């Protein structure tokens, strides 16, 4: 498939790596790198809709899945109205678990799924159920990825602190002030620009996990979202303001966001330093995957999620289901983003790793 876009002199290895990524693609993707405010890599290609052969264009939007969490973490840090040391019930009296806001943001609250019948697209009803739910462990004692409930909990905390929905806050705090093509609660008029998602053959979640009993918990955690191409491509999913995963955006806008953060914009430096230090780390109690979290941000980890050791020192951002990878290398003063509509299992997907290795070699 043809590669479109540009790279700055010296970044040709990234174009070569992206060419290899597209050569093996059934769908489409984009990879962007912004350094000190300048796009040094902005590449795209493949198919935005493989079923009808619609090409991926410069302005193609893609569902970010959990890449959304990094955008929402930025909103939380920029507003600085949620005290991580405060008990959740200080803002949310109905919340029964003895958890702090920092434990919610760092995936240690022990509420990884909504118990009982629920509509995963309804933040308010899911939040009400979670408020009455007993945690699986004493909050703060274990780390385990809260794939969807992170969003329900954080959206409710932000609503109570600001009186506004999380989608409104993404627009007002991040997207509009900085001219970023990022959306949470994507409006109908952008549907024509949005890539259609597809799962690669054999796609599976939680590929580090072998225990069948914990697999059942993980299946409850994801609530069937990634089991159906139709569900993840539905307008209802894109319209929902799911702070854990329904945002859409372009790779260039995500890279610009993380470049801005790396250069001290959007979030006050002291606040960003607090948000990007390790608040939790260890092996996921449910998924058996090594994790490190700040306050909503994923951090560099032992398995190289954020690129080669050295370059990724101090890295933060958030990956997304199926292969998306978005973040900042603060020491290099750059942001990067890989978006794709072809979901691959983590143990069979080296696309973002290859691109970050090529990026490192180009610096």
mmCIF file of C-alpha atoms in Angstrom:
data_model
loop_
_atom_site.group_PDB
_atom_site.id
_atom_site.type_symbol
_atom_site.label_atom_id
_atom_site.label_comp_id
_atom_site.label_asym_id
_atom_site.label_seq_id
_atom_site.Cartn_x
_atom_site.Cartn_y
_atom_site.Cartn_z
ATOM 1 C CA UNK A 1 0.000 0.000 0.000
ATOM 2 C CA UNK A 2 1.194 3.533 -0.756
ATOM 3 C CA UNK A 3 2.696 5.631 2.032
ATOM 4 C CA UNK A 4 1.551 9.244 2.189
ATOM 5 C CA UNK A 5 2.879 12.188 4.166
ATOM 6 C CA UNK A 6 6.269 13.571 5.035
ATOM 7 C CA UNK A 7 9.321 13.065 7.228
ATOM 8 C CA UNK A 8 11.984 15.632 8.088
ATOM 9 C CA UNK A 9 15.559 14.969 6.931
ATOM 10 C CA UNK A 10 17.120 12.318 9.143
ATOM 11 C CA UNK A 11 13.821 10.564 9.848
ATOM 12 C CA UNK A 12 13.836 8.398 6.714
ATOM 13 C CA UNK A 13 14.219 5.217 8.842
ATOM 14 C CA UNK A 14 10.780 5.937 10.270
ATOM 15 C CA UNK A 15 9.296 6.108 6.775
ATOM 16 C CA UNK A 16 10.971 2.781 5.970
ATOM 17 C CA UNK A 17 9.534 1.190 9.101
ATOM 18 C CA UNK A 18 6.080 2.585 8.345
ATOM 19 C CA UNK A 19 6.315 1.196 4.809
ATOM 20 C CA UNK A 20 6.962 -2.236 6.326
ATOM 21 C CA UNK A 21 3.987 -1.817 8.671
ATOM 22 C CA UNK A 22 1.669 -1.013 5.759
ATOM 23 C CA UNK A 23 3.010 -3.854 3.626
ATOM 24 C CA UNK A 24 1.589 -6.273 6.202
ATOM 25 C CA UNK A 25 -1.697 -4.410 6.747
ATOM 26 C CA UNK A 26 -5.295 -5.348 6.103
ATOM 27 C CA UNK A 27 -6.491 -1.936 7.256
ATOM 28 C CA UNK A 28 -4.850 1.453 7.637
ATOM 29 C CA UNK A 29 -2.809 3.472 10.072
ATOM 30 C CA UNK A 30 -1.008 6.707 10.765
ATOM 31 C CA UNK A 31 2.150 7.572 12.674
ATOM 32 C CA UNK A 32 3.134 11.081 13.710
ATOM 33 C CA UNK A 33 5.969 12.582 15.715
ATOM 34 C CA UNK A 34 6.013 16.218 16.839
ATOM 35 C CA UNK A 35 9.207 17.670 18.292
ATOM 36 C CA UNK A 36 9.436 21.148 19.754
ATOM 37 C CA UNK A 37 6.218 22.103 17.991
ATOM 38 C CA UNK A 38 7.251 20.808 14.544
ATOM 39 C CA UNK A 39 5.885 17.669 12.903
ATOM 40 C CA UNK A 40 9.030 15.728 11.959
ATOM 41 C CA UNK A 41 7.001 12.636 10.982
ATOM 42 C CA UNK A 42 3.452 12.633 9.624
ATOM 43 C CA UNK A 43 2.664 9.461 7.696
ATOM 44 C CA UNK A 44 -0.514 7.631 6.776
ATOM 45 C CA UNK A 45 -1.744 4.942 4.439
ATOM 46 C CA UNK A 46 -3.830 1.843 3.923
ATOM 47 C CA UNK A 47 -7.586 1.548 4.124
ATOM 48 C CA UNK A 48 -9.896 3.476 6.434
ATOM 49 C CA UNK A 49 -12.672 1.052 5.494
ATOM 50 C CA UNK A 50 -11.332 -2.256 4.179
ATOM 51 C CA UNK A 51 -14.814 -3.419 3.276
ATOM 52 C CA UNK A 52 -15.374 -0.648 0.751
ATOM 53 C CA UNK A 53 -11.733 0.171 -0.059
ATOM 54 C CA UNK A 54 -11.975 3.722 1.327
ATOM 55 C CA UNK A 55 -8.387 4.994 1.659
ATOM 56 C CA UNK A 56 -6.893 6.366 4.855
ATOM 57 C CA UNK A 57 -6.546 10.114 4.433
ATOM 58 C CA UNK A 58 -4.625 12.841 6.208
ATOM 59 C CA UNK A 59 -7.669 13.769 8.313
ATOM 60 C CA UNK A 60 -8.976 10.253 9.006
ATOM 61 C CA UNK A 61 -10.138 9.908 12.597
ATOM 62 C CA UNK A 62 -9.756 6.658 14.483
ATOM 63 C CA UNK A 63 -11.190 5.352 17.738
ATOM 64 C CA UNK A 64 -8.390 5.620 20.300
ATOM 65 C CA UNK A 65 -9.721 2.986 22.694
ATOM 66 C CA UNK A 66 -7.630 3.371 25.881
ATOM 67 C CA UNK A 67 -5.545 6.073 24.272
ATOM 68 C CA UNK A 68 -8.535 8.118 25.466
ATOM 69 C CA UNK A 69 -7.323 7.639 29.049
ATOM 70 C CA UNK A 70 -4.215 9.714 28.346
ATOM 71 C CA UNK A 71 -6.346 12.555 26.998
ATOM 72 C CA UNK A 72 -8.574 12.413 30.078
ATOM 73 C CA UNK A 73 -5.532 12.218 32.386
ATOM 74 C CA UNK A 74 -4.397 15.465 30.747
ATOM 75 C CA UNK A 75 -7.772 17.073 31.480
ATOM 76 C CA UNK A 76 -7.519 15.945 35.109
ATOM 77 C CA UNK A 77 -3.999 17.355 35.449
ATOM 78 C CA UNK A 78 -4.797 20.595 33.626
ATOM 79 C CA UNK A 79 -7.821 21.347 35.807
ATOM 80 C CA UNK A 80 -6.062 20.205 39.010
ATOM 81 C CA UNK A 81 -9.365 20.003 40.877
ATOM 82 C CA UNK A 82 -9.065 16.356 41.977
ATOM 83 C CA UNK A 83 -6.823 15.887 45.009
ATOM 84 C CA UNK A 84 -5.241 12.434 44.664
ATOM 85 C CA UNK A 85 -4.865 12.138 48.445
ATOM 86 C CA UNK A 86 -8.531 12.835 49.134
ATOM 87 C CA UNK A 87 -11.062 10.052 49.738
ATOM 88 C CA UNK A 88 -13.421 9.611 46.805
ATOM 89 C CA UNK A 89 -16.381 10.112 49.139
ATOM 90 C CA UNK A 90 -15.279 13.685 49.829
ATOM 91 C CA UNK A 91 -16.595 14.530 46.360
ATOM 92 C CA UNK A 92 -18.979 11.616 46.016
ATOM 93 C CA UNK A 93 -20.719 10.869 49.346
ATOM 94 C CA UNK A 94 -22.579 7.832 47.949
ATOM 95 C CA UNK A 95 -19.287 6.076 47.180
ATOM 96 C CA UNK A 96 -18.856 3.278 49.733
ATOM 97 C CA UNK A 97 -15.360 1.886 49.117
ATOM 98 C CA UNK A 98 -12.532 3.272 51.211
ATOM 99 C CA UNK A 99 -10.557 4.499 48.197
ATOM 100 C CA UNK A 100 -8.731 7.709 47.389
ATOM 101 C CA UNK A 101 -8.945 9.627 44.129
ATOM 102 C CA UNK A 102 -5.315 8.725 43.477
ATOM 103 C CA UNK A 103 -6.157 5.031 43.776
ATOM 104 C CA UNK A 104 -8.919 5.432 41.178
ATOM 105 C CA UNK A 105 -6.555 7.232 38.815
ATOM 106 C CA UNK A 106 -3.764 4.665 39.293
ATOM 107 C CA UNK A 107 -5.886 1.536 38.844
ATOM 108 C CA UNK A 108 -5.666 0.271 42.427
ATOM 109 C CA UNK A 109 -9.272 0.884 43.579
ATOM 110 C CA UNK A 110 -10.311 -2.763 43.187
ATOM 111 C CA UNK A 111 -13.359 -2.042 41.025
ATOM 112 C CA UNK A 112 -12.352 -3.424 37.606
ATOM 113 C CA UNK A 113 -15.868 -4.281 36.439
ATOM 114 C CA UNK A 114 -19.457 -3.217 37.037
ATOM 115 C CA UNK A 115 -21.350 -5.845 38.999
ATOM 116 C CA UNK A 116 -24.886 -6.533 37.811
ATOM 117 C CA UNK A 117 -26.846 -5.657 34.700
ATOM 118 C CA UNK A 118 -25.749 -2.378 33.164
ATOM 119 C CA UNK A 119 -25.333 -0.387 29.978
ATOM 120 C CA UNK A 120 -21.607 0.172 29.556
ATOM 121 C CA UNK A 121 -22.325 3.321 27.509
ATOM 122 C CA UNK A 122 -24.140 5.037 30.397
ATOM 123 C CA UNK A 123 -21.547 6.704 32.634
ATOM 124 C CA UNK A 124 -24.003 7.860 35.284
ATOM 125 C CA UNK A 125 -25.735 4.518 35.825
ATOM 126 C CA UNK A 126 -22.436 2.605 35.849
ATOM 127 C CA UNK A 127 -20.975 5.084 38.315
ATOM 128 C CA UNK A 128 -23.962 4.620 40.626
ATOM 129 C CA UNK A 129 -23.502 0.841 40.580
ATOM 130 C CA UNK A 130 -19.773 1.156 41.238
ATOM 131 C CA UNK A 131 -20.411 3.519 44.141
ATOM 132 C CA UNK A 132 -22.378 0.794 45.939
ATOM 133 C CA UNK A 133 -20.046 -2.058 44.989
ATOM 134 C CA UNK A 134 -17.559 -3.834 47.260
ATOM 135 C CA UNK A 135 -14.008 -3.741 45.871
ATOM 136 C CA UNK A 136 -12.294 -7.025 45.015
ATOM 137 C CA UNK A 137 -9.415 -6.093 47.329
ATOM 138 C CA UNK A 138 -8.520 -3.387 49.805
ATOM 139 C CA UNK A 139 -7.962 -0.282 47.658
ATOM 140 C CA UNK A 140 -4.311 0.521 47.208
ATOM 141 C CA UNK A 141 -3.032 -2.992 47.890
ATOM 142 C CA UNK A 142 -3.051 -4.330 44.318
ATOM 143 C CA UNK A 143 -2.785 -2.863 40.843
ATOM 144 C CA UNK A 144 -5.040 -4.164 38.070
ATOM 145 C CA UNK A 145 -6.095 -2.427 34.894
ATOM 146 C CA UNK A 146 -9.607 -0.940 35.140
ATOM 147 C CA UNK A 147 -10.296 -1.122 31.405
ATOM 148 C CA UNK A 148 -13.751 0.506 31.360
ATOM 149 C CA UNK A 149 -14.550 1.382 34.965
ATOM 150 C CA UNK A 150 -11.645 3.844 35.095
ATOM 151 C CA UNK A 151 -13.738 5.962 32.754
ATOM 152 C CA UNK A 152 -17.017 5.677 34.648
ATOM 153 C CA UNK A 153 -15.295 6.598 37.915
ATOM 154 C CA UNK A 154 -13.204 9.487 36.578
ATOM 155 C CA UNK A 155 -16.092 10.919 34.548
ATOM 156 C CA UNK A 156 -18.242 11.021 37.685
ATOM 157 C CA UNK A 157 -15.486 12.614 39.759
ATOM 158 C CA UNK A 158 -14.960 15.304 37.136
ATOM 159 C CA UNK A 159 -18.708 15.917 36.844
ATOM 160 C CA UNK A 160 -19.002 16.395 40.585
ATOM 161 C CA UNK A 161 -15.942 18.654 40.732
ATOM 162 C CA UNK A 162 -16.783 20.849 37.720
ATOM 163 C CA UNK A 163 -20.460 20.357 36.878
ATOM 164 C CA UNK A 164 -19.512 19.455 33.302
ATOM 165 C CA UNK A 165 -19.351 16.202 31.388
ATOM 166 C CA UNK A 166 -15.992 14.660 30.562
ATOM 167 C CA UNK A 167 -16.605 15.097 26.822
ATOM 168 C CA UNK A 168 -17.265 18.799 27.308
ATOM 169 C CA UNK A 169 -14.064 19.091 29.333
ATOM 170 C CA UNK A 170 -11.986 17.368 26.646
ATOM 171 C CA UNK A 171 -13.302 19.892 24.143
ATOM 172 C CA UNK A 172 -12.908 22.964 26.367
ATOM 173 C CA UNK A 173 -9.614 22.145 28.087
ATOM 174 C CA UNK A 174 -7.632 20.259 25.449
ATOM 175 C CA UNK A 175 -9.113 20.222 21.946
ATOM 176 C CA UNK A 176 -10.319 23.752 21.251
ATOM 177 C CA UNK A 177 -7.605 25.790 23.029
ATOM 178 C CA UNK A 178 -4.821 23.953 21.205
ATOM 179 C CA UNK A 179 -6.543 23.282 17.884
ATOM 180 C CA UNK A 180 -6.470 19.496 18.296
ATOM 181 C CA UNK A 181 -8.654 17.141 16.269
ATOM 182 C CA UNK A 182 -9.653 15.105 19.352
ATOM 183 C CA UNK A 183 -13.197 14.203 20.401
ATOM 184 C CA UNK A 184 -14.978 12.421 23.240
ATOM 185 C CA UNK A 185 -18.606 12.037 22.281
ATOM 186 C CA UNK A 186 -17.783 12.258 18.582
ATOM 187 C CA UNK A 187 -20.521 14.202 16.752
ATOM 188 C CA UNK A 188 -22.402 12.734 13.801
ATOM 189 C CA UNK A 189 -20.895 15.110 11.240
ATOM 190 C CA UNK A 190 -17.489 13.471 11.803
ATOM 191 C CA UNK A 191 -18.669 9.930 11.106
ATOM 192 C CA UNK A 192 -17.635 10.129 7.443
ATOM 193 C CA UNK A 193 -14.042 10.816 8.516
ATOM 194 C CA UNK A 194 -13.875 7.967 11.024
ATOM 195 C CA UNK A 195 -12.073 4.724 10.157
ATOM 196 C CA UNK A 196 -13.942 1.457 10.427
ATOM 197 C CA UNK A 197 -12.381 -0.896 12.963
ATOM 198 C CA UNK A 198 -11.671 -4.545 12.287
ATOM 199 C CA UNK A 199 -10.113 -7.320 14.343
ATOM 200 C CA UNK A 200 -7.241 -9.279 12.840
ATOM 201 C CA UNK A 201 -7.764 -13.064 12.675
ATOM 202 C CA UNK A 202 -7.260 -14.568 16.117
ATOM 203 C CA UNK A 203 -7.501 -11.223 17.927
ATOM 204 C CA UNK A 204 -7.608 -11.702 21.697
ATOM 205 C CA UNK A 205 -7.304 -9.555 24.801
ATOM 206 C CA UNK A 206 -5.080 -10.153 27.833
ATOM 207 C CA UNK A 207 -2.544 -12.374 26.094
ATOM 208 C CA UNK A 208 -0.358 -12.515 29.230
ATOM 209 C CA UNK A 209 -3.158 -14.346 31.075
ATOM 210 C CA UNK A 210 -3.450 -18.149 31.292
ATOM 211 C CA UNK A 211 -5.636 -18.601 34.394
ATOM 212 C CA UNK A 212 -9.193 -19.562 33.297
ATOM 213 C CA UNK A 213 -10.845 -18.189 36.453
ATOM 214 C CA UNK A 214 -9.254 -14.770 36.124
ATOM 215 C CA UNK A 215 -10.057 -14.893 32.400
ATOM 216 C CA UNK A 216 -13.738 -14.865 33.407
ATOM 217 C CA UNK A 217 -13.134 -11.712 35.462
ATOM 218 C CA UNK A 218 -11.365 -10.059 32.534
ATOM 219 C CA UNK A 219 -14.269 -10.909 30.227
ATOM 220 C CA UNK A 220 -16.620 -9.188 32.675
ATOM 221 C CA UNK A 221 -14.249 -6.230 32.762
ATOM 222 C CA UNK A 222 -14.387 -5.634 29.001
ATOM 223 C CA UNK A 223 -18.152 -6.295 28.871
ATOM 224 C CA UNK A 224 -17.993 -7.721 25.342
ATOM 225 C CA UNK A 225 -16.853 -4.450 23.757
ATOM 226 C CA UNK A 226 -14.000 -6.019 21.791
ATOM 227 C CA UNK A 227 -15.890 -9.188 20.856
ATOM 228 C CA UNK A 228 -17.888 -7.602 18.027
ATOM 229 C CA UNK A 229 -16.817 -5.450 15.098
ATOM 230 C CA UNK A 230 -20.348 -4.067 14.947
ATOM 231 C CA UNK A 231 -20.409 -2.963 18.569
ATOM 232 C CA UNK A 232 -17.063 -1.176 18.480
ATOM 233 C CA UNK A 233 -18.027 0.491 15.175
ATOM 234 C CA UNK A 234 -21.448 1.622 16.366
ATOM 235 C CA UNK A 235 -22.435 5.263 16.387
ATOM 236 C CA UNK A 236 -23.670 4.756 19.963
ATOM 237 C CA UNK A 237 -20.147 3.824 21.072
ATOM 238 C CA UNK A 238 -18.593 6.860 19.392
ATOM 239 C CA UNK A 239 -21.258 9.189 20.803
ATOM 240 C CA UNK A 240 -20.770 7.918 24.346
ATOM 241 C CA UNK A 241 -18.394 9.966 26.465
ATOM 242 C CA UNK A 242 -16.473 6.956 27.746
ATOM 243 C CA UNK A 243 -13.373 8.388 29.389
ATOM 244 C CA UNK A 244 -11.788 4.941 29.275
ATOM 245 C CA UNK A 245 -12.032 4.320 25.577
ATOM 246 C CA UNK A 246 -14.438 5.945 23.092
ATOM 247 C CA UNK A 247 -12.428 9.004 22.085
ATOM 248 C CA UNK A 248 -11.457 9.603 18.477
ATOM 249 C CA UNK A 249 -8.583 11.550 17.005
ATOM 250 C CA UNK A 250 -5.794 11.742 14.467
ATOM 251 C CA UNK A 251 -2.253 10.622 15.115
ATOM 252 C CA UNK A 252 -1.000 14.139 14.421
ATOM 253 C CA UNK A 253 -3.251 15.680 17.068
ATOM 254 C CA UNK A 254 -2.296 13.050 19.633
ATOM 255 C CA UNK A 255 1.399 13.621 18.902
ATOM 256 C CA UNK A 256 0.870 17.380 19.199
ATOM 257 C CA UNK A 257 -0.822 16.924 22.572
ATOM 258 C CA UNK A 258 2.090 14.947 23.995
ATOM 259 C CA UNK A 259 4.645 17.321 22.489
ATOM 260 C CA UNK A 260 2.869 20.209 24.200
ATOM 261 C CA UNK A 261 2.984 18.338 27.506
ATOM 262 C CA UNK A 262 6.673 17.496 27.061
ATOM 263 C CA UNK A 263 7.394 21.221 26.540
ATOM 264 C CA UNK A 264 5.525 22.417 29.614
ATOM 265 C CA UNK A 265 2.260 23.488 28.025
ATOM 266 C CA UNK A 266 -1.352 22.486 28.858
ATOM 267 C CA UNK A 267 -0.424 21.314 32.380
ATOM 268 C CA UNK A 268 1.695 23.188 34.922
ATOM 269 C CA UNK A 269 5.131 21.499 35.156
ATOM 270 C CA UNK A 270 4.854 20.683 38.877
ATOM 271 C CA UNK A 271 1.405 19.191 38.375
ATOM 272 C CA UNK A 272 2.569 17.135 35.404
ATOM 273 C CA UNK A 273 5.550 15.866 37.404
ATOM 274 C CA UNK A 274 3.140 14.676 40.102
ATOM 275 C CA UNK A 275 0.858 13.035 37.531
ATOM 276 C CA UNK A 276 3.694 11.212 35.767
ATOM 277 C CA UNK A 277 5.535 9.759 38.739
ATOM 278 C CA UNK A 278 4.770 6.138 39.600
ATOM 279 C CA UNK A 279 1.657 5.887 41.779
ATOM 280 C CA UNK A 280 1.323 2.145 41.210
ATOM 281 C CA UNK A 281 3.432 -0.594 39.665
ATOM 282 C CA UNK A 282 3.720 -4.345 39.612
ATOM 283 C CA UNK A 283 2.197 -7.327 37.862
ATOM 284 C CA UNK A 284 -1.494 -6.860 37.066
ATOM 285 C CA UNK A 285 -3.476 -8.874 39.624
ATOM 286 C CA UNK A 286 -5.891 -9.971 36.896
ATOM 287 C CA UNK A 287 -3.962 -9.907 33.616
ATOM 288 C CA UNK A 288 -0.433 -10.906 34.707
ATOM 289 C CA UNK A 289 0.999 -8.030 32.661
ATOM 290 C CA UNK A 290 3.665 -5.693 34.108
ATOM 291 C CA UNK A 291 2.154 -2.253 34.782
ATOM 292 C CA UNK A 292 3.272 1.210 35.878
ATOM 293 C CA UNK A 293 0.776 4.030 36.270
ATOM 294 C CA UNK A 294 0.827 7.680 37.179
ATOM 295 C CA UNK A 295 -2.404 9.580 37.734
ATOM 296 C CA UNK A 296 -4.220 8.208 34.697
ATOM 297 C CA UNK A 297 -1.120 8.020 32.527
ATOM 298 C CA UNK A 298 0.663 4.813 31.600
ATOM 299 C CA UNK A 299 4.399 5.024 32.270
ATOM 300 C CA UNK A 300 7.453 3.333 30.771
ATOM 301 C CA UNK A 301 7.458 -0.305 31.862
ATOM 302 C CA UNK A 302 9.726 -3.380 31.966
ATOM 303 C CA UNK A 303 8.416 -4.727 28.637
ATOM 304 C CA UNK A 304 9.329 -1.660 26.570
ATOM 305 C CA UNK A 305 5.849 -0.375 25.771
ATOM 306 C CA UNK A 306 7.224 3.138 25.295
ATOM 307 C CA UNK A 307 10.265 2.306 23.226
ATOM 308 C CA UNK A 308 13.958 1.558 23.645
ATOM 309 C CA UNK A 309 15.485 1.944 27.089
ATOM 310 C CA UNK A 310 17.135 5.326 27.406
ATOM 311 C CA UNK A 311 14.998 7.129 24.875
ATOM 312 C CA UNK A 312 11.874 6.250 26.824
ATOM 313 C CA UNK A 313 13.207 7.288 30.224
ATOM 314 C CA UNK A 314 10.422 9.192 31.928
ATOM 315 C CA UNK A 315 7.970 8.379 29.113
ATOM 316 C CA UNK A 316 4.263 8.694 29.740
ATOM 317 C CA UNK A 317 1.111 8.361 27.666
ATOM 318 C CA UNK A 318 -1.344 5.564 27.047
ATOM 319 C CA UNK A 319 -1.652 2.626 24.701
ATOM 320 C CA UNK A 320 -4.925 1.445 23.201
ATOM 321 C CA UNK A 321 -6.555 -1.889 22.421
ATOM 322 C CA UNK A 322 -5.407 -3.463 19.207
ATOM 323 C CA UNK A 323 -2.111 -1.630 18.835
ATOM 324 C CA UNK A 324 -2.522 2.117 19.365
ATOM 325 C CA UNK A 325 0.418 3.786 21.122
ATOM 326 C CA UNK A 326 0.565 7.429 22.181
ATOM 327 C CA UNK A 327 2.978 9.265 24.426
ATOM 328 C CA UNK A 328 5.842 11.613 25.167
ATOM 329 C CA UNK A 329 9.595 11.192 25.442
ATOM 330 C CA UNK A 330 10.264 14.161 27.726
ATOM 331 C CA UNK A 331 14.059 14.043 27.401
ATOM 332 C CA UNK A 332 13.732 14.315 23.633
ATOM 333 C CA UNK A 333 10.979 16.963 23.878
ATOM 334 C CA UNK A 334 8.661 15.080 21.554
ATOM 335 C CA UNK A 335 5.276 13.440 21.315
ATOM 336 C CA UNK A 336 4.321 10.486 19.145
ATOM 337 C CA UNK A 337 1.195 8.602 18.158
ATOM 338 C CA UNK A 338 0.398 5.453 16.213
ATOM 339 C CA UNK A 339 -3.273 4.895 15.364
ATOM 340 C CA UNK A 340 -4.703 1.969 13.461
ATOM 341 C CA UNK A 341 -8.068 0.444 12.636
ATOM 342 C CA UNK A 342 -6.656 -3.098 12.470
ATOM 343 C CA UNK A 343 -6.732 -4.599 15.965
ATOM 344 C CA UNK A 344 -4.014 -7.144 16.672
ATOM 345 C CA UNK A 345 -3.284 -9.124 19.822
ATOM 346 C CA UNK A 346 -0.486 -7.723 21.947
ATOM 347 C CA UNK A 347 1.620 -10.879 21.647
ATOM 348 C CA UNK A 348 1.395 -10.750 17.839
ATOM 349 C CA UNK A 349 1.793 -7.027 17.234
ATOM 350 C CA UNK A 350 5.175 -5.388 16.758
ATOM 351 C CA UNK A 351 4.034 -2.393 14.698
ATOM 352 C CA UNK A 352 4.412 0.399 17.258
ATOM 353 C CA UNK A 353 7.594 -1.185 18.654
ATOM 354 C CA UNK A 354 9.156 -1.130 15.188
ATOM 355 C CA UNK A 355 8.202 2.500 14.641
ATOM 356 C CA UNK A 356 9.552 3.622 18.018
ATOM 357 C CA UNK A 357 12.817 1.779 17.403
ATOM 358 C CA UNK A 358 13.149 3.558 14.046
ATOM 359 C CA UNK A 359 12.342 6.864 15.721
ATOM 360 C CA UNK A 360 15.047 6.272 18.301
ATOM 361 C CA UNK A 361 17.562 5.452 15.587
ATOM 362 C CA UNK A 362 16.694 8.716 13.801
ATOM 363 C CA UNK A 363 17.404 11.004 16.747
#
